[in-house]
Coordinates of C-alpha atoms in Angstrom, one line a residue:
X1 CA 103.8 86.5 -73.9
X2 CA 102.5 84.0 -71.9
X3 CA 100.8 81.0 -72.8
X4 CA 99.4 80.3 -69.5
X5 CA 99.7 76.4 -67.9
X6 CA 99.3 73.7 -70.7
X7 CA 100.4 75.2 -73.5
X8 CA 100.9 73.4 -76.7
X9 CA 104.5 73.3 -75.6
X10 CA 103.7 71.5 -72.3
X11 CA 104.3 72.7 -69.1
X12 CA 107.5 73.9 -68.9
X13 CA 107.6 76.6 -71.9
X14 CA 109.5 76.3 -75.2
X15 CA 112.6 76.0 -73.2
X16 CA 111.3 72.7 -71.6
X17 CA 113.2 69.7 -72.7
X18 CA 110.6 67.4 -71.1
X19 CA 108.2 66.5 -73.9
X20 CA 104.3 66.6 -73.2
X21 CA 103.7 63.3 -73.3
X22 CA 100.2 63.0 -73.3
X23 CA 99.3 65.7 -75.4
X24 CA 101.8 63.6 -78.1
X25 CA 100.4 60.7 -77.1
X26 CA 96.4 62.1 -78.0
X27 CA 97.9 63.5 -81.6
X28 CA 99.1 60.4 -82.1
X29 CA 95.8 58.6 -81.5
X30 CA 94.0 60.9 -83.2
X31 CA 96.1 60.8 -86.6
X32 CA 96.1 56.6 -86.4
X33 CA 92.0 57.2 -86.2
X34 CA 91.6 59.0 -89.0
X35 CA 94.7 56.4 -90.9
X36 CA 92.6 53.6 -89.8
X37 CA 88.9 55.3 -91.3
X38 CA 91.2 56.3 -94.5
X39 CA 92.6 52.7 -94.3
X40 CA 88.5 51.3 -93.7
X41 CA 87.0 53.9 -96.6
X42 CA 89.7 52.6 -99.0
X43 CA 89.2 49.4 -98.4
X44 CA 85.4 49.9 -98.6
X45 CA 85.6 51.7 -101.8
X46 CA 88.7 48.8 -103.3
X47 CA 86.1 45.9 -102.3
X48 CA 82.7 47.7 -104.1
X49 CA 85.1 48.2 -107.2
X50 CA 86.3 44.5 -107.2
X51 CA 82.5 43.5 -106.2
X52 CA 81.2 45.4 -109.2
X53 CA 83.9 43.8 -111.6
X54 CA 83.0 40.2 -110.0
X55 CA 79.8 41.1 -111.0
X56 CA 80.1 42.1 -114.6
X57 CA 82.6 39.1 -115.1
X58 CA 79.4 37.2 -113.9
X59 CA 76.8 38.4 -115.8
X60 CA 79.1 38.9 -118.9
X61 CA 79.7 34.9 -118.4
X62 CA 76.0 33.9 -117.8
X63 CA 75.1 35.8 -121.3
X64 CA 74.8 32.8 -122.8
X65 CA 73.8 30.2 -120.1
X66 CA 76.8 28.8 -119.3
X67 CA 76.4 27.2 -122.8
X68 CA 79.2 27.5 -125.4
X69 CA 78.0 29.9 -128.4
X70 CA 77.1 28.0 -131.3
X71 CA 79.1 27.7 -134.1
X72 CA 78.4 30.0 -137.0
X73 CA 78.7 27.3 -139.9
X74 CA 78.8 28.4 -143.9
X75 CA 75.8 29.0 -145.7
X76 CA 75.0 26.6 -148.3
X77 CA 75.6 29.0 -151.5
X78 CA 79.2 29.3 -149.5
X79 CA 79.9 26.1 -150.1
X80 CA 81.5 24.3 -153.7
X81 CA 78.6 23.7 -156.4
X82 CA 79.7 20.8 -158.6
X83 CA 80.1 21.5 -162.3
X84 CA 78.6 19.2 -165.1
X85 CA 79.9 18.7 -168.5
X86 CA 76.9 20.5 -171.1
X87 CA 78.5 17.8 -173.8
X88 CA 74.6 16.2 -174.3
X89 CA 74.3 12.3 -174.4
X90 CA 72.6 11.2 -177.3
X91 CA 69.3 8.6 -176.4
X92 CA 69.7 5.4 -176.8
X93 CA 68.5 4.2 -180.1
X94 CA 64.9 2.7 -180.3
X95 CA 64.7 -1.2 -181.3
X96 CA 61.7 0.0 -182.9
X97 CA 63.4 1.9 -185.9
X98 CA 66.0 -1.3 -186.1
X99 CA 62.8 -3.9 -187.5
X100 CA 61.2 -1.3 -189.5
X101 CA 64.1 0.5 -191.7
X102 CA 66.1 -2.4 -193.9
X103 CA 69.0 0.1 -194.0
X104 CA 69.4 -0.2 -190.0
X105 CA 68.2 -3.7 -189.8
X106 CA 71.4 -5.4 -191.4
X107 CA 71.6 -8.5 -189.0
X108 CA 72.5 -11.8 -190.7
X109 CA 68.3 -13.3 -191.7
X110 CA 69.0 -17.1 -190.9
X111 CA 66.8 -19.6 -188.7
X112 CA 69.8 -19.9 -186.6
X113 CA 69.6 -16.4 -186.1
X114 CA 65.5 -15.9 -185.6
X115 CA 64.9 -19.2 -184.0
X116 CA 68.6 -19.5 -181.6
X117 CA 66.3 -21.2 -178.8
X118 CA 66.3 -25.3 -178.6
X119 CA 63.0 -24.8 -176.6
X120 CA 60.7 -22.7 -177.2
X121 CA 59.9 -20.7 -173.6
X122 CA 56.3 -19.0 -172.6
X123 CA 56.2 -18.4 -169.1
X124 CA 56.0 -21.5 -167.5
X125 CA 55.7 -23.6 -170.9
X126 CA 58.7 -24.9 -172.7
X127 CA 58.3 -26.8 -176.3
X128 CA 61.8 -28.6 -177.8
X129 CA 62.4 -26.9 -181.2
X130 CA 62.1 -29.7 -184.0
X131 CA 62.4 -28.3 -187.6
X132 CA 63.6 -24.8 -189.3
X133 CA 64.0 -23.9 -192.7
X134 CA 64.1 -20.4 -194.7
X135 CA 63.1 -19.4 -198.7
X136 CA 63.4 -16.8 -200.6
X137 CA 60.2 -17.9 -202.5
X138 CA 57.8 -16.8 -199.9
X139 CA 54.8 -18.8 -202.0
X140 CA 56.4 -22.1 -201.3
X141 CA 56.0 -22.1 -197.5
X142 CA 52.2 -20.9 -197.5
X143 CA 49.0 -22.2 -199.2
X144 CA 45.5 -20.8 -200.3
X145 CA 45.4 -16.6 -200.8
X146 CA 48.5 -16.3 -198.2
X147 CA 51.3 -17.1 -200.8
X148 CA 50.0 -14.4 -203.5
X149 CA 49.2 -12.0 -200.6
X150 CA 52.9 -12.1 -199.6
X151 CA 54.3 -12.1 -203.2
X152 CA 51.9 -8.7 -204.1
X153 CA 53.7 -6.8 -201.1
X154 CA 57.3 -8.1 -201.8
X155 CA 57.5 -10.6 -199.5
X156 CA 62.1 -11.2 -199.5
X157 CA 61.9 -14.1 -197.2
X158 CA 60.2 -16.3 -195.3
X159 CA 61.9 -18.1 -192.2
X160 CA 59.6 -20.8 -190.4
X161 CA 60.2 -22.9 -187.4
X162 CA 58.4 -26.0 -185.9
X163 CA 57.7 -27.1 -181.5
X164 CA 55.9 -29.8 -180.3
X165 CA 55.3 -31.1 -177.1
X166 CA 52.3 -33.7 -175.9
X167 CA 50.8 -34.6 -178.6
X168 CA 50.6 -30.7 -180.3
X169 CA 52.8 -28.7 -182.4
X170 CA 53.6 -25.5 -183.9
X171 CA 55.2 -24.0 -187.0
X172 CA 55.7 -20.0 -186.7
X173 CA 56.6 -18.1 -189.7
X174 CA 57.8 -14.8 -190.0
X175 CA 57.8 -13.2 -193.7
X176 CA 60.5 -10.0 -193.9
X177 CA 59.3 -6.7 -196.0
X178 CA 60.9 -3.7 -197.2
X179 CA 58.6 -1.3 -195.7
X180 CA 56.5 -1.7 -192.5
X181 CA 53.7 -0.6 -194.6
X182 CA 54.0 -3.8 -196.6
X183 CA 53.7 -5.7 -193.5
X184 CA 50.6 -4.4 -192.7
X185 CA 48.8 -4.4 -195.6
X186 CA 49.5 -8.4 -195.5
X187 CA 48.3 -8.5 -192.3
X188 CA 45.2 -6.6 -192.9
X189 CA 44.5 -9.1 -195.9
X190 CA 43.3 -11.8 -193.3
X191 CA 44.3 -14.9 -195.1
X192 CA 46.1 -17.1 -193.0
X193 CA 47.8 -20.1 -194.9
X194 CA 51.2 -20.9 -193.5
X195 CA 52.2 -24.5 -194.6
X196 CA 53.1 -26.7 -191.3
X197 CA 56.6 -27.8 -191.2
X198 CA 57.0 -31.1 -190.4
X199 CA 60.5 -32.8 -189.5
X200 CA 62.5 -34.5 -186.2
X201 CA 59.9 -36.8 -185.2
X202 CA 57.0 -34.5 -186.1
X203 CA 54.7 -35.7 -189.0
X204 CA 52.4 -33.8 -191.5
X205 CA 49.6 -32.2 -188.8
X206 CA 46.8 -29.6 -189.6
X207 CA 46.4 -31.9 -192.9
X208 CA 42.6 -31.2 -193.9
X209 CA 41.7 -31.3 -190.2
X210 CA 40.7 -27.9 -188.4
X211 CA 43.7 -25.9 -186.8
X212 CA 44.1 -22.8 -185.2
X213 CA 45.9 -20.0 -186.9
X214 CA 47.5 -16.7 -186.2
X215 CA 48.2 -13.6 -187.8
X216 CA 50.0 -10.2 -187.0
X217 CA 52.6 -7.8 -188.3
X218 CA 55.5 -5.9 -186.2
X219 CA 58.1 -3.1 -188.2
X220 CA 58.5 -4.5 -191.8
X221 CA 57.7 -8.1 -190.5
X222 CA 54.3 -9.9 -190.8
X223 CA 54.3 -13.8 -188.9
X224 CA 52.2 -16.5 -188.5
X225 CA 51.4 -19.7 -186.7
X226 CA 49.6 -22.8 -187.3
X227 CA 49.1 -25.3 -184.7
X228 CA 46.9 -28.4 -184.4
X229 CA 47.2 -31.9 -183.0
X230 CA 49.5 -34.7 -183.9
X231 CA 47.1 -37.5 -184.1
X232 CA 45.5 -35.4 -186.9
X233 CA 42.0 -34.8 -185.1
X234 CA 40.5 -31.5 -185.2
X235 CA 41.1 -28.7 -183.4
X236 CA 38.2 -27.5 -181.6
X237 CA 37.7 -25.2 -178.0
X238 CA 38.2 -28.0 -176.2
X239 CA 41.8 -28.5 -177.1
X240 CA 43.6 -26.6 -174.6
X241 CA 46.6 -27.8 -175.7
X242 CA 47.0 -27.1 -179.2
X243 CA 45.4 -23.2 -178.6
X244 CA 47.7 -22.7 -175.9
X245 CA 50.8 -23.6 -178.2
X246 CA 48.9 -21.7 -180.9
X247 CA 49.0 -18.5 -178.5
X248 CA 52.3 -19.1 -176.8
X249 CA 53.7 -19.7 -180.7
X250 CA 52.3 -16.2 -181.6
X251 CA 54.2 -14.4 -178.6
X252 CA 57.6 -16.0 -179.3
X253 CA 57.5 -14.9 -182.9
X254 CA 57.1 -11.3 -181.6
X255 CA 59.3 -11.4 -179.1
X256 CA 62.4 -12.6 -181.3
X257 CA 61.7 -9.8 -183.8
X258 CA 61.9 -7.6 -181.1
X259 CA 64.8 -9.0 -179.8
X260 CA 66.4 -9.0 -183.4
X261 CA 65.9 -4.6 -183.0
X262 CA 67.0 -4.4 -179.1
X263 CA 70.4 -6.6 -180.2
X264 CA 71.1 -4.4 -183.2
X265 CA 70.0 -1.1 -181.4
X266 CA 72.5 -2.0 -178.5
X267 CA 75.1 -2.6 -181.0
X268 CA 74.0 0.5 -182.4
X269 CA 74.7 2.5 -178.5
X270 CA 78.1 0.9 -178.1
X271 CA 79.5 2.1 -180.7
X272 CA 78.2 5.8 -179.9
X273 CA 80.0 5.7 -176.5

């Protein structure tokens, strides 16, 4: 058989031993053109692949702006909730209950004790302290209806003390009772009549001449005042002075009973604690 001239064993036959060197040279063209399209599809393909997983790497990153994600911090029943002792605290006792009930109100009854102050101080007024004295006999430091209206309620004691300043002066009494309700009935009464207490440079004053008075009642204490002028004239709306220690006389009475409760009721809480 025959293959005729240029057959795929060249031109001398299958007995040739003189390759066809340009039929071997086109195979060998045409197998690197399709190595170099395998090579150019791969490559295609290997570069779409890494594009696409650029791309997700991107847009994965960019999920949250470029911004770090926030912190996901513990809710507040998460966190401790301090414990508190359910021992209750007793309140404080009341000053109140210490001047009105004798068996609470067990503080020493002296004018050292009632009347501590060398100067009597109102605000901006300040008196020197000039006399004090205390009896059991409640009718000896009083006169008129005052001395039998303490004696009906029970009057124990009456403690009195004397300021003067300017020309005026004062003498504040305080008369102690068993009850508050005895206090008050003496105060309701009306009938002012506590005796001046003269001594330390002070004289007799509001000796049958017109002086101001006071009355009042706090816990089982009633107190007074009398106040006039030292020269012995009367005491009339024009005497700014002697109403003004009058007044200011008044307020200091109170405000030492009431101390006398706060200082026993604060005794009272240290104790409790």
């Amino acid at each position: 058989m025959s293959f005729g001239n240029g057959g795929p064993f060249g031109p001398g036959g299958p007995d040739s031993s003189t390759p066809d060197w340009d039929a071997l040279a086109d195979e060998s063209e045409a197998r690197g053109r399709r190595r170099r399209w395998l090579l150019i599809g791969g490559g295609a393909l290997a570069t779409a692949a890494v594009a696409g997983i650029v791309a997700t790497a991107v847009i994965t990153s960019n999920k949250g702006g470029d911004l770090p994600r926030p912190v996901t911090l513990p809710t507040e029943s998460a966190a401790p909730k301090p414990s508190f002792s359910e021992v209750s605290v007793p309140p404080p006792p009341n000053p109140r209950d210490y001047i009105t009930d004798p068996k609470k109100d067990t503080a020493a009854l002296t004018p050292a004790g009632l009347f501590p102050d060398q100067n009597m101080v109102l605000g901006k007024n300040s008196y020197p302290r000039r006399s004090t004295a205390v009896t059991d006999d409640c009718t000896a430091g009083t006169y008129g209806a005052l001395g039998s209206v303490l004696k009906h309620n029970g009057c124990k004691k009456l403690l009195r003390a004397t300021y003067a300043k300017d020309g005026v002066a004062v003498t504040v009494g305080v008369a102690v009772f068993d009850s508050k309700a005895a206090a008050f009935k003496v105060k309701a009464a009306g009938k002012p009549g506590l005796a001046p207490l003269p001594g330390d440079g002070v004289g007799s004053f509001c000796q049958g001449s017109p002086c101001t008075t006071y009355a009042n009642a706090t816990g089982r204490y009633a107190y007074f005042t009398i106040a006039g002028n030292l020269d012995g004239s009367a005491v009339t709306n024009a005497s700014t002075k002697a109403l003004q220690i009058g007044r200011d006389g008044g307020q200091y009475a109170f405000h030492r009973i009431w101390q006398r409760g706060t200082d026993q009721a604060a005794k009272a809480a240290r104790a409790q604690s």
